[in-house]
XYZ file of N, CA and C in Angstrom:
504
model
N -1.870 33.575 19.855
C -3.242 34.421 19.009
C -3.347 32.840 18.122
N -4.012 33.147 17.088
C -3.647 32.194 15.881
C -2.935 32.668 14.672
N -2.577 33.034 13.587
C -1.530 34.123 12.891
C -3.345 34.505 12.326
N -3.867 33.081 11.890
C -5.100 33.398 10.412
C -6.381 34.415 11.842
N -5.652 34.919 12.995
C -6.933 35.625 13.455
C -6.288 36.979 13.200
N -4.465 37.081 13.419
C -4.619 38.427 13.629
C -3.217 39.295 11.958
N -4.275 38.201 10.143
C -3.315 38.793 8.993
C -4.715 39.536 8.992
N -3.641 40.324 8.387
C -4.150 42.011 7.469
C -5.356 41.523 5.906
N -4.694 40.196 5.547
C -4.850 40.053 4.450
C -6.307 40.430 3.460
N -6.252 40.755 3.042
C -8.011 39.646 2.134
C -8.341 38.450 1.938
N -7.693 38.150 1.053
C -7.337 36.564 0.400
C -6.980 35.559 2.083
N -6.594 36.189 2.510
C -6.673 35.070 3.863
C -7.221 34.911 5.098
N -8.005 36.339 5.014
C -9.536 36.605 5.892
C -10.455 35.906 4.941
N -10.898 35.623 3.870
C -11.613 35.252 3.514
C -11.737 34.015 3.434
N -10.245 33.150 3.170
C -10.055 31.493 3.436
C -10.097 31.689 4.917
N -9.663 32.309 5.525
C -10.249 31.371 6.980
C -11.708 31.229 7.432
N -12.883 32.633 7.109
C -14.097 32.347 7.348
C -14.430 31.190 6.516
N -13.797 30.755 4.975
C -14.492 29.541 4.625
C -13.838 28.566 5.487
N -12.745 27.774 5.297
C -12.179 26.939 6.902
C -12.833 26.786 7.775
N -12.690 27.935 8.380
C -13.988 28.040 9.406
C -15.849 26.601 9.549
N -15.745 28.077 8.529
C -17.099 27.430 8.339
C -16.662 25.782 7.482
N -16.925 25.483 7.389
C -16.219 23.788 6.307
C -16.006 23.133 7.725
N -15.275 23.026 8.771
C -15.046 23.065 9.407
C -15.785 22.654 10.590
N -17.454 23.735 10.814
C -17.519 23.526 11.334
C -19.102 22.711 10.618
N -18.794 22.517 9.718
C -19.961 22.080 8.681
C -19.368 19.826 8.910
N -18.564 19.864 7.600
C -18.164 18.612 8.152
C -17.420 18.091 9.531
N -18.246 16.687 9.355
C -17.580 16.935 11.239
C -16.153 15.859 11.040
N -15.057 16.765 11.933
C -13.843 16.609 12.210
C -13.669 16.151 13.641
N -12.646 15.386 13.910
C -11.118 15.629 15.242
C -11.357 16.616 15.792
N -11.008 17.420 16.977
C -9.719 18.331 17.254
C -8.705 18.616 16.831
N -8.040 17.315 16.489
C -7.027 16.756 16.334
C -7.381 18.500 15.105
N -7.872 17.137 14.140
C -8.267 17.319 12.737
C -7.946 18.552 12.023
N -8.837 19.533 12.881
C -9.087 21.351 13.030
C -8.260 22.081 13.207
N -7.116 21.236 14.370
C -5.835 21.952 14.671
C -5.025 21.268 14.371
N -4.587 20.704 13.793
C -3.540 20.253 12.586
C -4.156 21.580 11.204
N -5.505 21.520 10.720
C -5.435 22.828 10.102
C -4.802 23.684 10.145
N -5.559 24.085 11.080
C -5.168 25.442 11.906
C -3.839 26.142 11.681
N -2.956 25.004 11.959
C -1.310 25.120 12.212
C -1.450 24.708 11.113
N -1.338 23.731 9.734
C -1.334 24.059 8.422
C -1.427 25.422 7.931
N -2.626 25.747 7.890
C -3.615 27.194 7.290
C -2.500 28.321 7.672
N -1.945 27.743 9.654
C -0.555 29.099 9.602
C 0.679 29.679 9.589
N 0.581 28.255 8.490
C 1.814 27.707 7.332
C 2.134 28.245 6.585
N 1.060 28.660 6.205
C 0.674 28.551 5.023
C 0.494 30.297 4.721
N 0.610 31.141 5.307
C 0.334 32.315 5.611
C 1.339 33.085 6.422
N 2.367 32.640 6.663
C 3.505 32.787 6.936
C 4.212 32.855 5.938
N 4.062 31.173 5.796
C 4.963 31.287 3.790
C 4.772 31.922 3.048
N 3.484 32.426 2.988
C 3.349 33.739 1.397
C 3.350 34.972 2.626
N 3.987 35.239 3.030
C 5.196 36.365 3.963
C 6.802 36.214 4.133
N 6.954 35.499 3.451
C 8.074 36.034 3.959
C 9.079 34.649 4.682
N 7.909 34.559 6.082
C 7.845 34.057 7.609
C 8.358 32.338 8.132
N 9.301 31.953 6.465
C 9.710 30.556 6.604
C 10.300 29.807 8.158
N 10.353 30.852 9.188
C 11.037 29.909 10.555
C 9.805 29.853 11.249
N 8.207 31.175 10.947
C 7.517 30.508 11.495
C 6.324 30.033 10.566
N 6.729 29.916 9.684
C 5.940 28.854 8.939
C 7.079 26.948 8.677
N 7.829 26.942 8.935
C 8.358 25.959 8.817
C 7.480 25.088 10.865
N 7.433 25.679 11.874
C 6.999 25.186 13.111
C 5.640 25.292 13.060
N 5.230 25.613 11.779
C 3.907 25.138 12.182
C 2.971 24.670 11.283
N 4.345 23.888 10.012
C 4.044 22.886 9.853
C 4.400 21.608 10.306
N 6.008 21.461 11.113
C 6.411 20.245 11.263
C 4.363 20.964 12.601
N 4.536 20.768 13.524
C 3.325 21.588 14.731
C 1.765 20.556 13.107
N 1.747 20.485 12.427
C 0.377 20.542 11.962
C 0.911 19.113 11.245
N 1.733 18.592 10.434
C 2.545 16.991 10.417
C 2.371 15.814 11.817
N 2.935 16.910 13.072
C 2.850 15.718 14.366
C 1.107 14.958 14.332
N 0.501 16.277 13.670
C -0.908 15.968 13.955
C -1.919 15.265 13.922
N -1.738 15.421 11.998
C -2.319 15.032 10.593
C -1.945 13.854 10.761
N -3.320 13.015 10.186
C -2.828 11.376 10.291
C -3.331 11.252 9.447
N -4.359 11.776 8.506
C -4.564 11.315 7.148
C -3.318 11.942 6.107
N -2.898 10.795 5.140
C -2.322 10.453 4.359
C -1.736 11.188 3.440
N -3.380 11.979 2.954
C -3.784 13.317 1.452
C -3.176 14.647 2.265
N -3.261 14.662 3.334
C -3.434 15.897 3.835
C -2.078 15.760 3.908
N -1.634 14.936 4.967
C -0.311 15.176 5.108
C 1.411 15.711 4.268
N 0.845 14.373 3.191
C 1.301 15.651 1.821
C 0.965 17.129 1.227
N 0.728 17.495 1.267
C 0.767 18.890 1.220
C 1.911 19.786 2.859
N 1.235 19.181 3.490
C 2.553 19.922 4.359
C 4.158 19.691 3.911
N 3.584 18.254 4.302
C 5.008 17.813 3.332
C 5.290 18.682 2.128
N 4.827 18.797 1.552
C 5.461 19.159 -0.187
C 6.053 20.779 0.336
N 4.340 21.710 1.187
C 4.817 22.875 1.834
C 6.720 23.282 2.169
N 6.633 21.844 3.142
C 8.551 22.387 3.996
C 9.235 22.039 3.172
N 9.087 21.039 1.718
C 9.575 21.097 0.922
C 10.562 22.737 -0.017
N 9.259 22.961 -0.214
C 8.731 24.396 -0.958
C 9.594 25.623 -0.090
N 9.650 25.407 1.576
C 10.615 26.576 2.080
C 12.257 26.066 1.722
N 12.238 24.596 1.998
C 14.214 24.289 1.772
C 14.485 24.807 0.512
N 13.740 24.543 -0.766
C 14.117 24.787 -1.999
C 14.477 26.713 -1.859
N 13.757 27.048 -1.235
C 13.818 28.398 -1.395
C 14.945 29.232 -0.376
N 15.441 28.164 0.491
C 16.425 28.671 1.291
C 17.473 27.414 0.431
N 17.282 26.750 -0.651
C 18.605 26.252 -1.291
C 19.454 24.814 0.003
N 18.462 24.869 0.129
C 18.483 23.266 1.144
C 18.354 22.329 1.000
N 18.166 22.008 -1.043
C 18.329 21.240 -1.921
C 17.380 19.843 -1.871
N 18.934 19.148 -0.494
C 18.885 17.900 -0.226
C 17.895 17.815 1.015
N 17.606 18.605 1.870
C 16.512 18.386 2.700
C 15.455 18.571 2.063
N 15.015 19.412 0.673
C 13.441 20.144 -0.242
C 13.818 18.577 -0.581
N 14.355 17.742 -1.279
C 14.191 16.615 -1.819
C 13.541 15.364 -1.426
N 14.279 15.471 -0.164
C 13.094 15.082 0.961
C 11.708 14.767 1.082
N 11.917 16.025 1.648
C 10.594 16.710 1.959
C 9.237 16.480 0.514
N 9.780 16.370 -0.079
C 9.270 16.418 -1.397
C 9.633 14.300 -2.100
N 9.368 13.901 -1.690
C 9.813 12.063 -1.247
C 8.178 11.670 -0.669
N 9.036 12.322 0.786
C 7.991 12.121 2.155
C 5.796 12.150 1.239
N 6.496 13.445 0.795
C 5.188 13.764 -0.349
C 4.781 12.708 -0.726
N 5.758 12.401 -2.214
C 4.649 11.503 -2.729
C 4.775 10.601 -2.424
N 5.022 9.489 -1.100
C 5.076 8.251 -0.540
C 3.844 8.507 -0.264
N 3.013 9.316 0.033
C 1.671 9.393 0.625
C 0.497 10.113 -0.385
N 1.265 10.773 -1.145
C 0.315 11.403 -2.161
C 1.306 10.916 -3.819
N 1.009 10.143 -4.653
C 2.281 9.783 -6.106
C 1.516 10.440 -7.146
N 0.092 11.470 -6.702
C -0.458 12.313 -7.650
C 0.039 14.373 -7.271
N 1.034 14.153 -7.468
C 1.861 15.536 -6.253
C 2.105 16.175 -7.580
N 1.972 16.359 -9.124
C 2.903 16.963 -9.668
C 3.823 17.254 -8.816
N 3.530 19.295 -9.223
C 4.269 19.229 -8.614
C 5.492 19.558 -8.506
N 5.630 18.788 -7.176
C 6.532 18.396 -5.879
C 6.993 17.308 -7.379
N 6.430 16.545 -8.207
C 8.135 15.583 -9.622
C 8.417 16.970 -10.053
N 8.036 18.622 -10.325
C 7.870 19.181 -10.916
C 9.712 19.994 -10.608
N 8.756 19.986 -9.101
C 10.121 20.468 -7.990
C 11.485 20.195 -8.061
N 11.665 18.187 -7.574
C 12.621 17.719 -8.068
C 13.285 18.078 -9.051
N 12.452 17.653 -10.758
C 12.949 18.176 -11.601
C 14.205 19.503 -12.139
N 13.228 20.549 -11.114
C 14.213 21.364 -11.628
C 15.946 21.236 -10.127
N 15.068 20.634 -8.913
C 16.655 21.004 -8.545
C 17.554 19.932 -8.963
N 17.084 18.627 -9.741
C 17.947 17.193 -10.288
C 18.774 18.345 -10.861
N 17.848 19.252 -12.099
C 18.573 20.016 -13.792
C 19.515 20.793 -13.435
N 18.986 21.197 -12.357
C 19.608 22.113 -11.107
C 21.484 22.355 -11.059
N 21.498 20.943 -10.244
C 23.286 20.131 -9.920
C 23.253 19.389 -10.863
N 22.640 19.845 -12.181
C 23.332 18.714 -13.415
C 23.679 20.350 -13.982
N 23.124 21.464 -13.963
C 23.872 22.362 -15.069
C 24.930 22.790 -14.175
N 24.950 22.802 -12.288
C 26.597 23.399 -11.566
C 27.484 22.086 -11.936
N 27.310 21.218 -11.821
C 28.541 19.816 -13.061
C 29.016 19.981 -13.974
N 27.556 20.997 -14.628
C 28.613 20.816 -16.480
C 29.293 22.143 -15.352
N 28.938 23.270 -14.676
C 30.085 24.375 -14.814
C 30.959 24.000 -13.890
N 31.337 22.346 -13.348
C 32.675 22.708 -12.289
C 33.072 20.798 -13.269
N 32.850 21.061 -14.442
C 33.629 19.522 -15.620
C 33.436 18.406 -15.268
N 32.189 18.596 -14.708
C 32.187 17.035 -14.433
C 30.770 15.987 -14.538
N 31.146 16.296 -16.836
C 30.052 16.103 -16.986
C 29.469 14.920 -16.525
N 29.959 13.540 -17.001
C 29.528 12.708 -16.438
C 28.186 12.487 -15.474
N 27.731 13.218 -13.797
C 27.852 13.558 -12.646
C 26.212 14.588 -13.446
N 26.843 15.453 -14.911
C 26.227 16.348 -15.349
C 24.641 15.905 -15.315
N 25.272 14.703 -16.426
C 24.790 13.284 -17.331
C 23.021 12.482 -16.725
N 23.794 12.608 -15.509
C 23.299 11.558 -14.457
C 21.986 12.795 -14.008
N 22.554 13.917 -13.598
C 21.653 14.230 -12.475
C 20.426 14.922 -13.826
N 20.465 15.222 -14.757
C 20.199 15.455 -15.633
C 18.773 13.817 -16.590
N 19.459 13.281 -16.634
C 18.719 12.373 -16.673
C 17.381 11.856 -16.262
N 18.189 11.977 -14.534
C 16.984 12.144 -12.959
C 16.522 13.138 -13.610
N 16.545 14.615 -13.684
C 15.563 15.663 -14.139
C 14.736 15.111 -14.726
N 14.917 14.428 -15.976
C 13.925 13.746 -17.690
C 12.572 13.981 -16.306
N 13.305 12.114 -16.011
C 12.573 10.830 -15.050
C 11.653 11.300 -14.594
N 11.456 13.160 -13.610
C 10.996 13.464 -12.999
C 9.720 14.097 -13.687
N 10.294 15.400 -14.946
C 9.661 15.529 -14.788
C 8.810 15.389 -17.096
N 9.187 13.759 -17.165
C 8.256 13.195 -17.697
C 6.760 12.586 -16.078
N 7.733 12.471 -15.815
C 6.776 11.574 -14.284
C 5.436 13.268 -13.958
N 5.440 14.739 -13.802
C 5.314 14.930 -13.807
C 4.250 15.379 -15.110
N 4.102 15.529 -16.218
C 4.168 16.201 -17.464
C 2.541 14.316 -17.681
N 3.415 13.213 -17.006
C 2.585 12.190 -17.474
C 1.107 12.294 -16.381
N 1.245 13.506 -15.420
C -0.135 13.952 -14.171
C -1.341 14.551 -15.151
N 0.015 15.826 -16.243
C -0.811 16.956 -15.737
C -0.126 17.240 -17.094
N -0.906 16.327 -18.021
C -0.684 16.660 -19.992
C -0.332 17.970 -20.079
N -0.241 18.756 -20.957
C -0.745 19.976 -21.130
C 0.059 21.612 -20.053
N 0.728 20.758 -18.848
C 1.963 21.941 -18.546
C 2.818 21.023 -18.338
N 4.193 22.622 -18.148
C 4.724 22.575 -17.970
C 5.769 21.675 -19.138
N 5.556 23.029 -19.681
C 5.688 23.070 -21.427
C 6.800 23.428 -21.797
N 7.818 24.271 -21.099
C 9.359 24.457 -21.262
C 10.278 23.322 -20.706
N 9.903 22.243 -19.829
C 9.868 20.932 -19.242
C 9.632 19.861 -19.986
N 8.729 19.843 -21.237
C 8.247 19.772 -22.712
C 9.533 19.473 -23.470
N 10.573 20.415 -24.198
C 10.356 20.774 -24.957
C 12.165 21.028 -23.846
N 12.553 20.795 -23.521
C 13.403 20.255 -22.927
C 14.165 18.819 -23.338
N 12.665 17.911 -23.016
C 13.306 16.897 -22.650
C 13.466 16.981 -24.824
N 12.848 17.477 -25.256
C 12.795 17.176 -26.969
C 14.077 17.462 -27.766
N 14.596 18.646 -27.035
C 15.734 19.463 -27.365
C 16.969 18.263 -26.621
N 16.498 17.455 -25.656
C 17.374 16.680 -24.977
C 18.174 15.218 -25.565
N 16.922 15.540 -25.577
C 16.920 13.905 -26.710
C 16.052 12.605 -25.556
N 15.506 13.537 -24.505
C 14.827 12.391 -23.436
C 13.308 12.567 -24.017
N 12.714 12.923 -24.903
C 11.544 12.447 -24.967
C 10.943 11.860 -25.293
N 10.622 10.528 -24.947
C 9.412 9.765 -25.548
C 8.253 9.666 -26.037
């Protein structure tokens, strides 16, 4: 039974009902509907912290989904899970893949910047200032892209760019 039918959360149930209505109204193929079901079940599992189940659903959704824009969100969510699991290299890979399909995902740029900043901080703790500077410069570039897409968001990143002299 699909997760969307067993989830007891009121908001998830409401979303599922609205999504099902839209899927009936908007012309879609059976593959698109199936991809969306896997994506929705992945989001539900992810919100409950069931990352293995979420990944299974997202991988299946990517197999079925042909629309690049929709695929970008699936790939982004896979990146989120890898970030949460501390698998930063995998997370970066999925954020890159999401951005290849949809270059207007400021949240992907932000998350990539956070990972780079974290790695820069790790390099500082290890006494490698050259590597730390390279990671910090990369974080700055990603934050600039996120901020350019959504001015007024990412205030802390904006302040960090100013404080570190990386804001132009």
